[in-house]
mmCIF file with all atom_site columns, C-alpha atoms in Angstrom:
data_model
loop_
_atom_site.group_PDB
_atom_site.id
_atom_site.type_symbol
_atom_site.label_atom_id
_atom_site.label_alt_id
_atom_site.label_comp_id
_atom_site.label_asym_id
_atom_site.label_entity_id
_atom_site.label_seq_id
_atom_site.pdbx_PDB_ins_code
_atom_site.Cartn_x
_atom_site.Cartn_y
_atom_site.Cartn_z
_atom_site.occupancy
_atom_site.B_iso_or_equiv
_atom_site.pdbx_formal_charge
_atom_site.auth_seq_id
_atom_site.auth_comp_id
_atom_site.auth_asym_id
_atom_site.auth_atom_id
_atom_site.pdbx_PDB_model_num
ATOM 1   C CA . MET A 1 1   ? 257.160 146.147 108.689 1.00 51.00 ? 1   MET A CA 1
ATOM 2   C CA . ASN A 1 2   ? 257.186 142.901 107.895 1.00 56.00 ? 2   ASN A CA 1
ATOM 3   C CA . ASN A 1 3   ? 254.231 141.606 109.183 1.00 57.00 ? 3   ASN A CA 1
ATOM 4   C CA . ASN A 1 4   ? 252.476 144.043 106.101 1.00 59.00 ? 4   ASN A CA 1
ATOM 5   C CA . ASN A 1 5   ? 254.689 142.626 103.958 1.00 58.00 ? 5   ASN A CA 1
ATOM 6   C CA . ARG A 1 6   ? 254.047 138.983 104.481 1.00 58.00 ? 6   ARG A CA 1
ATOM 7   C CA . TYR A 1 7   ? 250.620 139.936 103.777 1.00 60.00 ? 7   TYR A CA 1
ATOM 8   C CA . LYS A 1 8   ? 250.376 141.851 100.282 1.00 65.00 ? 8   LYS A CA 1
ATOM 9   C CA . ARG A 1 9   ? 249.244 139.612 97.700  1.00 71.00 ? 9   ARG A CA 1
ATOM 10  C CA . ARG A 1 10  ? 251.530 139.737 94.583  1.00 75.00 ? 10  ARG A CA 1
ATOM 11  C CA . ARG A 1 11  ? 248.540 140.877 91.383  1.00 74.00 ? 11  ARG A CA 1
ATOM 12  C CA . LEU A 1 12  ? 248.173 138.514 88.932  1.00 74.00 ? 12  LEU A CA 1
ATOM 13  C CA . VAL A 1 13  ? 248.763 139.883 85.394  1.00 72.00 ? 13  VAL A CA 1
ATOM 14  C CA . SER A 1 14  ? 246.147 138.948 82.860  1.00 78.00 ? 14  SER A CA 1
ATOM 15  C CA . GLU A 1 15  ? 247.349 139.924 79.401  1.00 81.00 ? 15  GLU A CA 1
ATOM 16  C CA . ILE A 1 16  ? 247.376 138.311 76.697  1.00 82.00 ? 16  ILE A CA 1
ATOM 17  C CA . ASN A 1 17  ? 249.934 137.230 74.240  1.00 83.00 ? 17  ASN A CA 1
ATOM 18  C CA . VAL A 1 18  ? 248.967 138.298 70.690  1.00 84.00 ? 18  VAL A CA 1
ATOM 19  C CA . VAL A 1 19  ? 252.054 137.858 69.424  1.00 85.00 ? 19  VAL A CA 1
ATOM 20  C CA . PRO A 1 20  ? 251.145 133.778 67.680  1.00 87.00 ? 20  PRO A CA 1
ATOM 21  C CA . TYR A 1 21  ? 247.620 134.439 66.541  1.00 89.00 ? 21  TYR A CA 1
ATOM 22  C CA . VAL A 1 22  ? 249.246 138.236 64.190  1.00 91.00 ? 22  VAL A CA 1
ATOM 23  C CA . ASP A 1 23  ? 251.635 135.065 62.925  1.00 91.00 ? 23  ASP A CA 1
ATOM 24  C CA . VAL A 1 24  ? 249.125 132.387 62.188  1.00 92.00 ? 24  VAL A CA 1
ATOM 25  C CA . MET A 1 25  ? 247.175 135.157 61.279  1.00 93.00 ? 25  MET A CA 1
ATOM 26  C CA . LEU A 1 26  ? 249.525 136.376 58.278  1.00 93.00 ? 26  LEU A CA 1
ATOM 27  C CA . VAL A 1 27  ? 250.600 132.483 57.597  1.00 92.00 ? 27  VAL A CA 1
ATOM 28  C CA . LEU A 1 28  ? 246.782 132.608 56.397  1.00 92.00 ? 28  LEU A CA 1
ATOM 29  C CA . LEU A 1 29  ? 246.609 136.164 54.372  1.00 92.00 ? 29  LEU A CA 1
ATOM 30  C CA . ILE A 1 30  ? 249.390 134.558 53.202  1.00 90.00 ? 30  ILE A CA 1
ATOM 31  C CA . ILE A 1 31  ? 248.581 131.324 51.827  1.00 88.00 ? 31  ILE A CA 1
ATOM 32  C CA . PHE A 1 32  ? 244.614 133.122 50.628  1.00 86.00 ? 32  PHE A CA 1
ATOM 33  C CA . MET A 1 33  ? 246.379 135.502 48.765  1.00 86.00 ? 33  MET A CA 1
ATOM 34  C CA . ALA A 1 34  ? 248.746 132.982 46.636  1.00 83.00 ? 34  ALA A CA 1
ATOM 35  C CA . THR A 1 35  ? 245.294 130.483 46.333  1.00 79.00 ? 35  THR A CA 1
ATOM 36  C CA . ALA A 1 36  ? 242.504 132.609 45.379  1.00 75.00 ? 36  ALA A CA 1
ATOM 37  C CA . PRO A 1 37  ? 243.861 133.308 41.665  1.00 68.00 ? 37  PRO A CA 1
ATOM 38  C CA . MET A 1 38  ? 244.230 129.618 40.805  1.00 64.00 ? 38  MET A CA 1
ATOM 39  C CA . LEU A 1 39  ? 240.578 129.237 42.304  1.00 63.00 ? 39  LEU A CA 1
ATOM 40  C CA . THR A 1 40  ? 238.481 131.177 40.367  1.00 56.00 ? 40  THR A CA 1
ATOM 41  C CA . GLN A 1 41  ? 240.003 130.285 37.060  1.00 55.00 ? 41  GLN A CA 1
ATOM 42  C CA . GLY A 1 42  ? 238.938 128.243 34.703  1.00 61.00 ? 42  GLY A CA 1
ATOM 43  C CA . VAL A 1 43  ? 238.829 128.340 30.909  1.00 62.00 ? 43  VAL A CA 1
ATOM 44  C CA . GLN A 1 44  ? 241.190 129.943 28.871  1.00 64.00 ? 44  GLN A CA 1
ATOM 45  C CA . VAL A 1 45  ? 239.269 133.290 27.412  1.00 65.00 ? 45  VAL A CA 1
ATOM 46  C CA . GLU A 1 46  ? 239.591 135.922 26.527  1.00 62.00 ? 46  GLU A CA 1
ATOM 47  C CA . LEU A 1 47  ? 236.080 138.366 26.042  1.00 64.00 ? 47  LEU A CA 1
ATOM 48  C CA . PRO A 1 48  ? 235.928 141.121 24.438  1.00 67.00 ? 48  PRO A CA 1
ATOM 49  C CA . SER A 1 49  ? 236.335 145.026 25.919  1.00 68.00 ? 49  SER A CA 1
ATOM 50  C CA . ALA A 1 50  ? 232.491 147.161 26.396  1.00 69.00 ? 50  ALA A CA 1
ATOM 51  C CA . LYS A 1 51  ? 231.090 149.040 28.719  1.00 74.00 ? 51  LYS A CA 1
ATOM 52  C CA . ALA A 1 52  ? 228.490 147.999 30.627  1.00 68.00 ? 52  ALA A CA 1
ATOM 53  C CA . GLU A 1 53  ? 226.970 147.544 34.407  1.00 70.00 ? 53  GLU A CA 1
ATOM 54  C CA . SER A 1 54  ? 227.866 144.909 36.230  1.00 70.00 ? 54  SER A CA 1
ATOM 55  C CA . LEU A 1 55  ? 225.115 142.252 37.646  1.00 65.00 ? 55  LEU A CA 1
ATOM 56  C CA . PRO A 1 56  ? 224.093 142.517 41.332  1.00 67.00 ? 56  PRO A CA 1
ATOM 57  C CA . HIS A 1 57  ? 226.395 140.873 44.424  1.00 69.00 ? 57  HIS A CA 1
ATOM 58  C CA . ASP A 1 58  ? 223.444 139.582 46.317  1.00 64.00 ? 58  ASP A CA 1
ATOM 59  C CA . GLN A 1 59  ? 222.038 137.457 43.735  1.00 73.00 ? 59  GLN A CA 1
ATOM 60  C CA . LYS A 1 60  ? 222.830 133.667 43.287  1.00 80.00 ? 60  LYS A CA 1
ATOM 61  C CA . PRO A 1 61  ? 226.200 132.865 41.249  1.00 84.00 ? 61  PRO A CA 1
ATOM 62  C CA . PRO A 1 62  ? 224.868 132.884 37.212  1.00 86.00 ? 62  PRO A CA 1
ATOM 63  C CA . LEU A 1 63  ? 225.440 130.159 35.595  1.00 89.00 ? 63  LEU A CA 1
ATOM 64  C CA . VAL A 1 64  ? 228.183 130.422 33.115  1.00 89.00 ? 64  VAL A CA 1
ATOM 65  C CA . ILE A 1 65  ? 228.601 128.911 29.072  1.00 90.00 ? 65  ILE A CA 1
ATOM 66  C CA . SER A 1 66  ? 232.899 129.246 27.588  1.00 89.00 ? 66  SER A CA 1
ATOM 67  C CA . VAL A 1 67  ? 232.858 129.239 25.387  1.00 90.00 ? 67  VAL A CA 1
ATOM 68  C CA . ASP A 1 68  ? 237.381 128.963 24.315  1.00 88.00 ? 68  ASP A CA 1
ATOM 69  C CA . ALA A 1 69  ? 239.137 130.063 21.145  1.00 87.00 ? 69  ALA A CA 1
ATOM 70  C CA . LYS A 1 70  ? 238.766 127.089 19.287  1.00 89.00 ? 70  LYS A CA 1
ATOM 71  C CA . GLY A 1 71  ? 235.010 126.715 19.955  1.00 88.00 ? 71  GLY A CA 1
ATOM 72  C CA . LEU A 1 72  ? 234.435 124.193 22.927  1.00 90.00 ? 72  LEU A CA 1
ATOM 73  C CA . LEU A 1 73  ? 231.577 124.766 24.627  1.00 91.00 ? 73  LEU A CA 1
ATOM 74  C CA . TYR A 1 74  ? 232.175 124.622 28.878  1.00 90.00 ? 74  TYR A CA 1
ATOM 75  C CA . LEU A 1 75  ? 229.856 124.766 31.825  1.00 88.00 ? 75  LEU A CA 1
ATOM 76  C CA . ASP A 1 76  ? 230.411 126.954 34.535  1.00 83.00 ? 76  ASP A CA 1
ATOM 77  C CA . GLN A 1 77  ? 234.106 126.137 35.939  1.00 78.00 ? 77  GLN A CA 1
ATOM 78  C CA . GLU A 1 78  ? 234.932 122.303 34.536  1.00 82.00 ? 78  GLU A CA 1
ATOM 79  C CA . LYS A 1 79  ? 237.960 121.763 33.204  1.00 81.00 ? 79  LYS A CA 1
ATOM 80  C CA . ASN A 1 80  ? 237.011 119.190 30.829  1.00 84.00 ? 80  ASN A CA 1
ATOM 81  C CA . ALA A 1 81  ? 235.391 120.279 27.585  1.00 85.00 ? 81  ALA A CA 1
ATOM 82  C CA . SER A 1 82  ? 231.256 119.306 26.830  1.00 87.00 ? 82  SER A CA 1
ATOM 83  C CA . ASP A 1 83  ? 229.234 118.066 24.742  1.00 89.00 ? 83  ASP A CA 1
ATOM 84  C CA . PRO A 1 84  ? 226.066 120.195 24.266  1.00 90.00 ? 84  PRO A CA 1
ATOM 85  C CA . SER A 1 85  ? 223.085 117.546 24.491  1.00 91.00 ? 85  SER A CA 1
ATOM 86  C CA . THR A 1 86  ? 224.912 116.995 28.047  1.00 91.00 ? 86  THR A CA 1
ATOM 87  C CA . ILE A 1 87  ? 225.463 121.381 28.559  1.00 90.00 ? 87  ILE A CA 1
ATOM 88  C CA . SER A 1 88  ? 221.619 121.346 28.093  1.00 91.00 ? 88  SER A CA 1
ATOM 89  C CA . VAL A 1 89  ? 221.278 118.955 30.814  1.00 92.00 ? 89  VAL A CA 1
ATOM 90  C CA . LYS A 1 90  ? 222.855 120.775 33.128  1.00 91.00 ? 90  LYS A CA 1
ATOM 91  C CA . VAL A 1 91  ? 220.681 123.798 32.415  1.00 91.00 ? 91  VAL A CA 1
ATOM 92  C CA . GLN A 1 92  ? 217.350 123.043 32.338  1.00 92.00 ? 92  GLN A CA 1
ATOM 93  C CA . ALA A 1 93  ? 218.625 121.019 35.480  1.00 92.00 ? 93  ALA A CA 1
ATOM 94  C CA . ALA A 1 94  ? 219.523 124.097 37.451  1.00 90.00 ? 94  ALA A CA 1
ATOM 95  C CA . LEU A 1 95  ? 217.004 126.254 35.945  1.00 91.00 ? 95  LEU A CA 1
ATOM 96  C CA . ARG A 1 96  ? 214.339 124.123 36.530  1.00 92.00 ? 96  ARG A CA 1
ATOM 97  C CA . LEU A 1 97  ? 214.654 124.576 40.983  1.00 91.00 ? 97  LEU A CA 1
ATOM 98  C CA . ASP A 1 98  ? 216.346 128.170 39.900  1.00 88.00 ? 98  ASP A CA 1
ATOM 99  C CA . PRO A 1 99  ? 213.834 129.292 37.072  1.00 87.00 ? 99  PRO A CA 1
ATOM 100 C CA . LYS A 1 100 ? 215.826 133.135 37.817  1.00 85.00 ? 100 LYS A CA 1
ATOM 101 C CA . ARG A 1 101 ? 218.809 132.176 38.222  1.00 87.00 ? 101 ARG A CA 1
ATOM 102 C CA . ALA A 1 102 ? 220.757 134.093 35.711  1.00 87.00 ? 102 ALA A CA 1
ATOM 103 C CA . VAL A 1 103 ? 222.434 132.401 32.519  1.00 90.00 ? 103 VAL A CA 1
ATOM 104 C CA . LEU A 1 104 ? 225.828 133.727 30.925  1.00 90.00 ? 104 LEU A CA 1
ATOM 105 C CA . VAL A 1 105 ? 227.805 133.399 27.987  1.00 90.00 ? 105 VAL A CA 1
ATOM 106 C CA . ARG A 1 106 ? 231.304 133.702 27.987  1.00 87.00 ? 106 ARG A CA 1
ATOM 107 C CA . GLY A 1 107 ? 232.497 133.848 24.858  1.00 87.00 ? 107 GLY A CA 1
ATOM 108 C CA . ASP A 1 108 ? 235.995 134.120 22.885  1.00 86.00 ? 108 ASP A CA 1
ATOM 109 C CA . LYS A 1 109 ? 236.349 137.846 21.101  1.00 84.00 ? 109 LYS A CA 1
ATOM 110 C CA . THR A 1 110 ? 238.868 135.742 18.594  1.00 89.00 ? 110 THR A CA 1
ATOM 111 C CA . VAL A 1 111 ? 235.931 132.383 17.980  1.00 88.00 ? 111 VAL A CA 1
ATOM 112 C CA . ASP A 1 112 ? 233.675 133.255 15.260  1.00 88.00 ? 112 ASP A CA 1
ATOM 113 C CA . TYR A 1 113 ? 229.987 134.918 16.472  1.00 86.00 ? 113 TYR A CA 1
ATOM 114 C CA . GLY A 1 114 ? 227.680 131.480 15.235  1.00 89.00 ? 114 GLY A CA 1
ATOM 115 C CA . LYS A 1 115 ? 229.957 129.156 18.117  1.00 90.00 ? 115 LYS A CA 1
ATOM 116 C CA . VAL A 1 116 ? 228.546 131.593 20.689  1.00 89.00 ? 116 VAL A CA 1
ATOM 117 C CA . MET A 1 117 ? 225.265 132.085 18.627  1.00 90.00 ? 117 MET A CA 1
ATOM 118 C CA . ASN A 1 118 ? 224.482 128.666 19.220  1.00 91.00 ? 118 ASN A CA 1
ATOM 119 C CA . ALA A 1 119 ? 225.294 127.947 22.717  1.00 91.00 ? 119 ALA A CA 1
ATOM 120 C CA . MET A 1 120 ? 223.241 131.328 22.967  1.00 90.00 ? 120 MET A CA 1
ATOM 121 C CA . VAL A 1 121 ? 220.289 129.265 21.254  1.00 91.00 ? 121 VAL A CA 1
ATOM 122 C CA . LEU A 1 122 ? 221.412 125.706 23.202  1.00 92.00 ? 122 LEU A CA 1
ATOM 123 C CA . LEU A 1 123 ? 221.259 127.993 26.367  1.00 91.00 ? 123 LEU A CA 1
ATOM 124 C CA . LYS A 1 124 ? 217.310 129.449 25.553  1.00 91.00 ? 124 LYS A CA 1
ATOM 125 C CA . ARG A 1 125 ? 216.505 125.876 24.218  1.00 91.00 ? 125 ARG A CA 1
ATOM 126 C CA . ALA A 1 126 ? 217.382 124.573 27.876  1.00 91.00 ? 126 ALA A CA 1
ATOM 127 C CA . GLY A 1 127 ? 214.701 126.883 28.706  1.00 90.00 ? 127 GLY A CA 1
ATOM 128 C CA . ALA A 1 128 ? 216.549 130.113 29.651  1.00 89.00 ? 128 ALA A CA 1
ATOM 129 C CA . SER A 1 129 ? 214.587 133.078 29.549  1.00 86.00 ? 129 SER A CA 1
ATOM 130 C CA . LYS A 1 130 ? 217.310 135.589 29.465  1.00 84.00 ? 130 LYS A CA 1
ATOM 131 C CA . VAL A 1 131 ? 220.848 134.892 28.570  1.00 88.00 ? 131 VAL A CA 1
ATOM 132 C CA . GLY A 1 132 ? 222.965 137.444 28.953  1.00 85.00 ? 132 GLY A CA 1
ATOM 133 C CA . LEU A 1 133 ? 227.069 137.629 26.957  1.00 83.00 ? 133 LEU A CA 1
ATOM 134 C CA . MET A 1 134 ? 229.664 138.129 29.430  1.00 81.00 ? 134 MET A CA 1
ATOM 135 C CA . THR A 1 135 ? 232.520 141.323 28.753  1.00 75.00 ? 135 THR A CA 1
ATOM 136 C CA . GLN A 1 136 ? 235.891 142.365 30.104  1.00 75.00 ? 136 GLN A CA 1
ATOM 137 C CA . HIS A 1 137 ? 235.156 145.459 31.936  1.00 70.00 ? 137 HIS A CA 1
ATOM 138 C CA . GLU A 1 138 ? 236.429 148.646 30.483  1.00 66.00 ? 138 GLU A CA 1
ATOM 139 C CA . GLU A 1 139 ? 238.093 151.122 31.550  1.00 65.00 ? 139 GLU A CA 1
#
C-alpha cells in the first residue's frame, strides 16, 4: 500500500488568476471615461437645435470650421483662432488630398448670421463643393 502512494503524482493546477487583470481593466476604464470628454472639446460653441440626419459613421471625419460667439474662426479642434487666409490655405490643402471630404460650419447660435455666411463663402472659395451646417440634435 505504501508503494502505491509513492508512485501517485500530484496533479498540477493550471488556473489563471484573473483578479489583477480585472483591476487593471477597471483602472483603465476610469481613466478613459475621465479623459474622453477632454479630448473632444475644442472651441466652445453653443449650436442651434434642429431635426436633422447625422453623418454616416463610416466616412472620413469632416473638416469643421467653428465660428464662436465673437465671430472668430477656428479650424477643426484648434485652440487658437486663425485668420481667414490661413484657414483657406489649410482647407485647400486638405481638399486636394480628398476632394469628396465633407466640410461643415459649426456656428454659435448667438453669432451674427453674416459671420457664418462669410465662413461658408470662404470654404466655397477654398474649393469645397458642398458646405453643411452643424446643429445640436433636437429631442
